[in-house]
PDB file of N, CA and C in Angstrom:
ATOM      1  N   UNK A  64     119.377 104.472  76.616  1.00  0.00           N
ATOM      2  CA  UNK A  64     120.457 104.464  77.586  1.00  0.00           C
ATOM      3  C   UNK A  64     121.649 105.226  77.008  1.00  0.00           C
ATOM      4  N   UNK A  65     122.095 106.394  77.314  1.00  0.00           N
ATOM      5  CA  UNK A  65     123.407 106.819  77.163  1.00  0.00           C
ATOM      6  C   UNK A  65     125.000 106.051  77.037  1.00  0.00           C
ATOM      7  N   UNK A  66     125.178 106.795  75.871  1.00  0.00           N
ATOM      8  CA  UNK A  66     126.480 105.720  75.975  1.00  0.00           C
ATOM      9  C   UNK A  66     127.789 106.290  76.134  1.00  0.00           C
ATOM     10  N   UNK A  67     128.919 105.861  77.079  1.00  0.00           N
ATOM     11  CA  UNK A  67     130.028 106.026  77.372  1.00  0.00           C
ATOM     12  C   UNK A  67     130.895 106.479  76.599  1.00  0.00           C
ATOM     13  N   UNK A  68     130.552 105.575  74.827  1.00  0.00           N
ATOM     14  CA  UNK A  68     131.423 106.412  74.018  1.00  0.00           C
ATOM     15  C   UNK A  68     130.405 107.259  72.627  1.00  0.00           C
ATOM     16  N   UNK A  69     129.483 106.860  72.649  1.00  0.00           N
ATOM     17  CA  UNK A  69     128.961 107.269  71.553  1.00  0.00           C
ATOM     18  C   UNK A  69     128.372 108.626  71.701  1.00  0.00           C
ATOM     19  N   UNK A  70     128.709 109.792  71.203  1.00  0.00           N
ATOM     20  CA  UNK A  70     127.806 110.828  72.159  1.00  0.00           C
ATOM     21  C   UNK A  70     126.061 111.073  70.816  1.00  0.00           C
ATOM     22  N   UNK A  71     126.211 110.839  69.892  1.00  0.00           N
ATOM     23  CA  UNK A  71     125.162 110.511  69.258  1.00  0.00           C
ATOM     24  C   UNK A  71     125.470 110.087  67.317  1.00  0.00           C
ATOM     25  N   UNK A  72     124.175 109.631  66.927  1.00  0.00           N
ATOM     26  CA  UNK A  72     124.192 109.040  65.914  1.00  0.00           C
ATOM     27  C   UNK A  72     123.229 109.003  64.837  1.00  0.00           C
ATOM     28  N   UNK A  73     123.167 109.628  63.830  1.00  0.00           N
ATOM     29  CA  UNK A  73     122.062 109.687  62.663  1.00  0.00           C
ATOM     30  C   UNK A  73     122.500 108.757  61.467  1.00  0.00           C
ATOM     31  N   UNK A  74     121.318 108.098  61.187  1.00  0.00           N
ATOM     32  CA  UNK A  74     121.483 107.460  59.820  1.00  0.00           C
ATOM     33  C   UNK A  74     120.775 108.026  58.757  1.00  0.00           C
ATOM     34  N   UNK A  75     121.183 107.966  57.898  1.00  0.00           N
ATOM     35  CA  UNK A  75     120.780 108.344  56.326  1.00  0.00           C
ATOM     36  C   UNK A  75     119.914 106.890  55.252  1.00  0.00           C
ATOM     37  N   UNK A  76     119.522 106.699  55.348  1.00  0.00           N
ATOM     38  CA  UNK A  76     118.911 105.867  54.424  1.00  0.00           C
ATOM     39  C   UNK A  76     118.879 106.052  53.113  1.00  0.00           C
ATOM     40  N   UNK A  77     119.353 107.296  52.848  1.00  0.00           N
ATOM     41  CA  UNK A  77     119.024 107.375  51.491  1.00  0.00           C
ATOM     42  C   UNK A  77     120.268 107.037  50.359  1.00  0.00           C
ATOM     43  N   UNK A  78     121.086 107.591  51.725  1.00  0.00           N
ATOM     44  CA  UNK A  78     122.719 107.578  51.127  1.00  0.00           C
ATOM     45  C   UNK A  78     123.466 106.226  52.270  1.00  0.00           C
ATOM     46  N   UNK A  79     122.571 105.603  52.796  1.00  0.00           N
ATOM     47  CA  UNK A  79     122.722 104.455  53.434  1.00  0.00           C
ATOM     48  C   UNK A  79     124.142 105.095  54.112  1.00  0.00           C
ATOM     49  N   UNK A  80     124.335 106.331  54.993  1.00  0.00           N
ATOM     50  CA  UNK A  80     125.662 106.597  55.828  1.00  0.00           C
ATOM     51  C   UNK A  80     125.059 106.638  57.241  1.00  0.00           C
ATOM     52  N   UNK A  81     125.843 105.928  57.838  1.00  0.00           N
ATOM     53  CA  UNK A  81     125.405 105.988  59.599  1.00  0.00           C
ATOM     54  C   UNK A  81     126.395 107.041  59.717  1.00  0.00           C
ATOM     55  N   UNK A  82     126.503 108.250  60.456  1.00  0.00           N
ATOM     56  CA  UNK A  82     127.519 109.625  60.903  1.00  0.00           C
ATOM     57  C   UNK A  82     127.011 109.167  62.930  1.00  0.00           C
ATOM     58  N   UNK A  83     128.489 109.768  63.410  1.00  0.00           N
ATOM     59  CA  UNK A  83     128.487 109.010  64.593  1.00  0.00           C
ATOM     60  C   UNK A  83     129.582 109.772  64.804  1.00  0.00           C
ATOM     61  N   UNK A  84     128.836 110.608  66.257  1.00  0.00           N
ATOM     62  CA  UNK A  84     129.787 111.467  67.073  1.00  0.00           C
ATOM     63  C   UNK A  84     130.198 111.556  68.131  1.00  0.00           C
ATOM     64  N   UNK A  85     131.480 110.804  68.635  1.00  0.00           N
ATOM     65  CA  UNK A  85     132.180 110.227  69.877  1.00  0.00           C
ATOM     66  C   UNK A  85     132.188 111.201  70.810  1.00  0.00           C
ATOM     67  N   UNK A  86     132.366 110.662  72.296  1.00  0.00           N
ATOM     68  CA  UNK A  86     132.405 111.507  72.979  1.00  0.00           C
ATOM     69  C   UNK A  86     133.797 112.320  73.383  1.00  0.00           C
ATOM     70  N   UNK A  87     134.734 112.278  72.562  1.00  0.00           N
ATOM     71  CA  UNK A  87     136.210 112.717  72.410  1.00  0.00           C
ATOM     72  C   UNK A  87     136.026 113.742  71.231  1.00  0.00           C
ATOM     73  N   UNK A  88     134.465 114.089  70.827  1.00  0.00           N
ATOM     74  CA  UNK A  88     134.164 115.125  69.865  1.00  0.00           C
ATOM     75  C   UNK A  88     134.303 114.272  68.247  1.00  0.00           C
ATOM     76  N   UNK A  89     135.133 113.411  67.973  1.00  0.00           N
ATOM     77  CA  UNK A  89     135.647 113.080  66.438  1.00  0.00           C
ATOM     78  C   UNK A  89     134.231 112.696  66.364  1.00  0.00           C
ATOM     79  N   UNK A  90     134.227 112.418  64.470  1.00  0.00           N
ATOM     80  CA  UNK A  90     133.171 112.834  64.140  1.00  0.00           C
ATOM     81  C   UNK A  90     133.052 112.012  62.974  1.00  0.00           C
ATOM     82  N   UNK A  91     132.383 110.758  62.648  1.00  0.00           N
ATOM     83  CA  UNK A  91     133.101 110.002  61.609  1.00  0.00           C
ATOM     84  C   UNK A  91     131.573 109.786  60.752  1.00  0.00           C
ATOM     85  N   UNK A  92     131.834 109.526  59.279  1.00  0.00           N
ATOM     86  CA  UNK A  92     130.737 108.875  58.363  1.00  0.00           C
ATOM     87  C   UNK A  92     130.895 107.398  58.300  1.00  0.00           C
ATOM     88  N   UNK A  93     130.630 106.445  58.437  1.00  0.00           N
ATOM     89  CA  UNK A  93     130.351 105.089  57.741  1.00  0.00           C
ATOM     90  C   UNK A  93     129.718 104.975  56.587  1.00  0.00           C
ATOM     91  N   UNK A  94     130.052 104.462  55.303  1.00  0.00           N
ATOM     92  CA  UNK A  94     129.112 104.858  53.945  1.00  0.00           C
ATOM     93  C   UNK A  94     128.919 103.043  53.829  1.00  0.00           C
ATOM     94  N   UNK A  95     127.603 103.249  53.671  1.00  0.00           N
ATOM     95  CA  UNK A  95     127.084 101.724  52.736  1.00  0.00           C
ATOM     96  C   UNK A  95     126.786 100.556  53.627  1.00  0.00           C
ATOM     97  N   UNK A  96     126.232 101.936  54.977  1.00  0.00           N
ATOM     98  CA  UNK A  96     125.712 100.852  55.745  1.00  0.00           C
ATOM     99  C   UNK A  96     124.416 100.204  55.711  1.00  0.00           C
ATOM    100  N   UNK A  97     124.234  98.799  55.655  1.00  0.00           N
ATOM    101  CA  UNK A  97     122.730  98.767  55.464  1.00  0.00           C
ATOM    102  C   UNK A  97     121.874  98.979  56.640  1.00  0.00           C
ATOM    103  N   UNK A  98     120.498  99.285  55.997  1.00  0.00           N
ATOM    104  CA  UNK A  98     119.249  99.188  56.960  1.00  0.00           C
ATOM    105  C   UNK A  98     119.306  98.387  58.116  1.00  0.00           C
ATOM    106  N   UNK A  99     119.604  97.253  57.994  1.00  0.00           N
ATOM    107  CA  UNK A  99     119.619  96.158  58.951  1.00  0.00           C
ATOM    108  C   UNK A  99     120.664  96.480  60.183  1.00  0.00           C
ATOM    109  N   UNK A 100     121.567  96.920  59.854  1.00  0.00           N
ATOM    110  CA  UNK A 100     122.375  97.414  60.499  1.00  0.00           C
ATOM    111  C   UNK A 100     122.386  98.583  61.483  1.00  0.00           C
ATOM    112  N   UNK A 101     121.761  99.609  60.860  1.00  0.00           N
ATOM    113  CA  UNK A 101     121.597 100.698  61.007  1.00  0.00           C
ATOM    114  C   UNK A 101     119.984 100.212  62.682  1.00  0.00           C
ATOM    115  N   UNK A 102     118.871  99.487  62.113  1.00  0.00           N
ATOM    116  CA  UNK A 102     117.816  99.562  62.955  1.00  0.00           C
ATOM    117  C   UNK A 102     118.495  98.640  63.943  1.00  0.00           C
ATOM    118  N   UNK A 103     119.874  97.910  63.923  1.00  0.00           N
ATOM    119  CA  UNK A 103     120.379  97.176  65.003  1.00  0.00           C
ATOM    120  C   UNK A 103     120.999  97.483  66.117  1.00  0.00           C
ATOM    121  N   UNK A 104     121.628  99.100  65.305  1.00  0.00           N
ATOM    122  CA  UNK A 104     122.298  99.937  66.431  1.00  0.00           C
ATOM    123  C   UNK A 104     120.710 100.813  67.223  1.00  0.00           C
ATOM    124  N   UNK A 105     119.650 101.054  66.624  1.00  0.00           N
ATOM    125  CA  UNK A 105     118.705 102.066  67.192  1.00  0.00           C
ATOM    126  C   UNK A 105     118.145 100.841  68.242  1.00  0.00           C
ATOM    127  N   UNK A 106     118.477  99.334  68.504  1.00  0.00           N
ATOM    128  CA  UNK A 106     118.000  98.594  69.223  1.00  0.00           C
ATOM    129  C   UNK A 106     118.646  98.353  70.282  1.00  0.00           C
ATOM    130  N   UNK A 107     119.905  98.432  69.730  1.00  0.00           N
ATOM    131  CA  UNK A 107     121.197  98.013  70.754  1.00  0.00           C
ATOM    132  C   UNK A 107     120.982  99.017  72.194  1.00  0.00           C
ATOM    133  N   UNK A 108     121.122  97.625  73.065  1.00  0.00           N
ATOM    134  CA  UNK A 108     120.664  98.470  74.427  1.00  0.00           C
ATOM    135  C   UNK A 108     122.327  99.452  74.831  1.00  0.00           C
ATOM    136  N   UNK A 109     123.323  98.569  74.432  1.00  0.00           N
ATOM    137  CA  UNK A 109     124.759  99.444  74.018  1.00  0.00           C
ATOM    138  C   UNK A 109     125.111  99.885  73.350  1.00  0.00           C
ATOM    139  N   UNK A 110     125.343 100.947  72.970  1.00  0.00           N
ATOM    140  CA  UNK A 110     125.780 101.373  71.313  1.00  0.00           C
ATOM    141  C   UNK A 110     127.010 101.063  71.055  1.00  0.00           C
ATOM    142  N   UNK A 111     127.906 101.341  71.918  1.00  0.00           N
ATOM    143  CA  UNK A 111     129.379 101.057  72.091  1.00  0.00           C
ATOM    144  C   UNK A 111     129.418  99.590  71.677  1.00  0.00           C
ATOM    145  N   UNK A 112     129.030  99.247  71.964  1.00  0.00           N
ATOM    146  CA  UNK A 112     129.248  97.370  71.959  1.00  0.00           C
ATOM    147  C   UNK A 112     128.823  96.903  70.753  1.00  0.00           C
ATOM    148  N   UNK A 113     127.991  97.681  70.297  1.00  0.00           N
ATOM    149  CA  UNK A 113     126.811  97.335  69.031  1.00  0.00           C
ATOM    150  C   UNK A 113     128.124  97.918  67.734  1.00  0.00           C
ATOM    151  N   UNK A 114     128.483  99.062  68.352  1.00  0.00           N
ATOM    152  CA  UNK A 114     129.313  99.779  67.309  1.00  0.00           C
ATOM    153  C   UNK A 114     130.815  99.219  67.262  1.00  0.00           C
ATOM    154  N   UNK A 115     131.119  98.339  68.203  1.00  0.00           N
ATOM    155  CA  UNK A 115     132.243  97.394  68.016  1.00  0.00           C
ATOM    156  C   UNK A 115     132.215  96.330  67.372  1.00  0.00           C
ATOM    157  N   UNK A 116     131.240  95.652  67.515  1.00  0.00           N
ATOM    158  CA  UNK A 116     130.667  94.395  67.162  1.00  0.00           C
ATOM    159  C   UNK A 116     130.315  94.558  65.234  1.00  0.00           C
ATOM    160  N   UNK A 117     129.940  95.409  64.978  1.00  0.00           N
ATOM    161  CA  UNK A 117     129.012  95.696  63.863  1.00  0.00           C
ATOM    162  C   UNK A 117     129.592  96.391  63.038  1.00  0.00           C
ATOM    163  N   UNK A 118     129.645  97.421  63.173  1.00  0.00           N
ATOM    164  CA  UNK A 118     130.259  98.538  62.704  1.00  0.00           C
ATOM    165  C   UNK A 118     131.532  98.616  62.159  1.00  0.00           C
ATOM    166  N   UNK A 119     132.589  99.185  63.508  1.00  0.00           N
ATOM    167  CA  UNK A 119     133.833  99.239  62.951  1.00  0.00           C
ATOM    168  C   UNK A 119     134.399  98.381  62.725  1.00  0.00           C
ATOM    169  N   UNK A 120     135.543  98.705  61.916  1.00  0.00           N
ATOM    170  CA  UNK A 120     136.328  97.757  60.758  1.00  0.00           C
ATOM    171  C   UNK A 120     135.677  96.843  59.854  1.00  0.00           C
ATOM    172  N   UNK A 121     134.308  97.242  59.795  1.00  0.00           N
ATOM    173  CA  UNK A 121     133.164  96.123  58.586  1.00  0.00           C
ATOM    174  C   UNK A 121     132.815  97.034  57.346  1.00  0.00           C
ATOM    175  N   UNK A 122     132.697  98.706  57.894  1.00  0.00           N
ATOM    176  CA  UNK A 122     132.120  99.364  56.841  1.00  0.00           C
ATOM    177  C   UNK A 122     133.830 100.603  56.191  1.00  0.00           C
ATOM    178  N   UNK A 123     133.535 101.279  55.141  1.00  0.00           N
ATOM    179  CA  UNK A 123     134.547 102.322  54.796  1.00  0.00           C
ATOM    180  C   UNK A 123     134.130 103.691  55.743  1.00  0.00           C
ATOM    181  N   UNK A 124     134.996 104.392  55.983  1.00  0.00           N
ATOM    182  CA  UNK A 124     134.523 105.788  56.697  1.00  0.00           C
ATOM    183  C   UNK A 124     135.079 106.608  56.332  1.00  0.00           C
ATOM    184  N   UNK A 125     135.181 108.049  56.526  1.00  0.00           N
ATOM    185  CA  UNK A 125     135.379 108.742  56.798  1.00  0.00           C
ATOM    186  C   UNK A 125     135.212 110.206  57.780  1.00  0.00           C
ATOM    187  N   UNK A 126     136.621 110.402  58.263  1.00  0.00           N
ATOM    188  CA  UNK A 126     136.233 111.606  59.391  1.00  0.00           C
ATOM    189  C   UNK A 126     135.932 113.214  58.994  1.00  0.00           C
ATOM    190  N   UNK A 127     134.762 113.180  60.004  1.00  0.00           N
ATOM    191  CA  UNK A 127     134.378 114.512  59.408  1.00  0.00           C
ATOM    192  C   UNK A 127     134.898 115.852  60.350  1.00  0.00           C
ATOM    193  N   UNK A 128     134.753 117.289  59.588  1.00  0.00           N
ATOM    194  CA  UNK A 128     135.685 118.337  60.481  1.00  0.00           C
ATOM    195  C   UNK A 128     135.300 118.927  60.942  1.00  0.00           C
TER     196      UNK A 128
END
């Protein structure tokens, strides 16, 4: 299901970073996210909601350019 704000999202497993690119274009890393986390958002029937809930303000980030 497409999401309102998320325009898409890759995780890294190796370097455990979820990268996540809004639909306002910004462009952010999350570092040290775990697995669990990561296969919770690829479940989440919302991502937005999943990525409120979960995500922000839990992990460190940074925006990318």
């Amino acid at each position: 299901m497409p999401s309102s704000v998320i325009r898409s999202w890759n995780y890294d497993p190796d370097d455990a970073r979820l990268d996540i690119v809004f639909v306002s274009g910004r462009r952010y890393s999350y570092h040290e996210v775990p697995d669990r986390v990561a296969q919770g958002m690829r479940k989440a029937i919302s991502k937005g909601s999943y990525f409120n809930r979960r995500i922000r303000d839990h992990f460190r980030f940074t925006q990318q350019r």
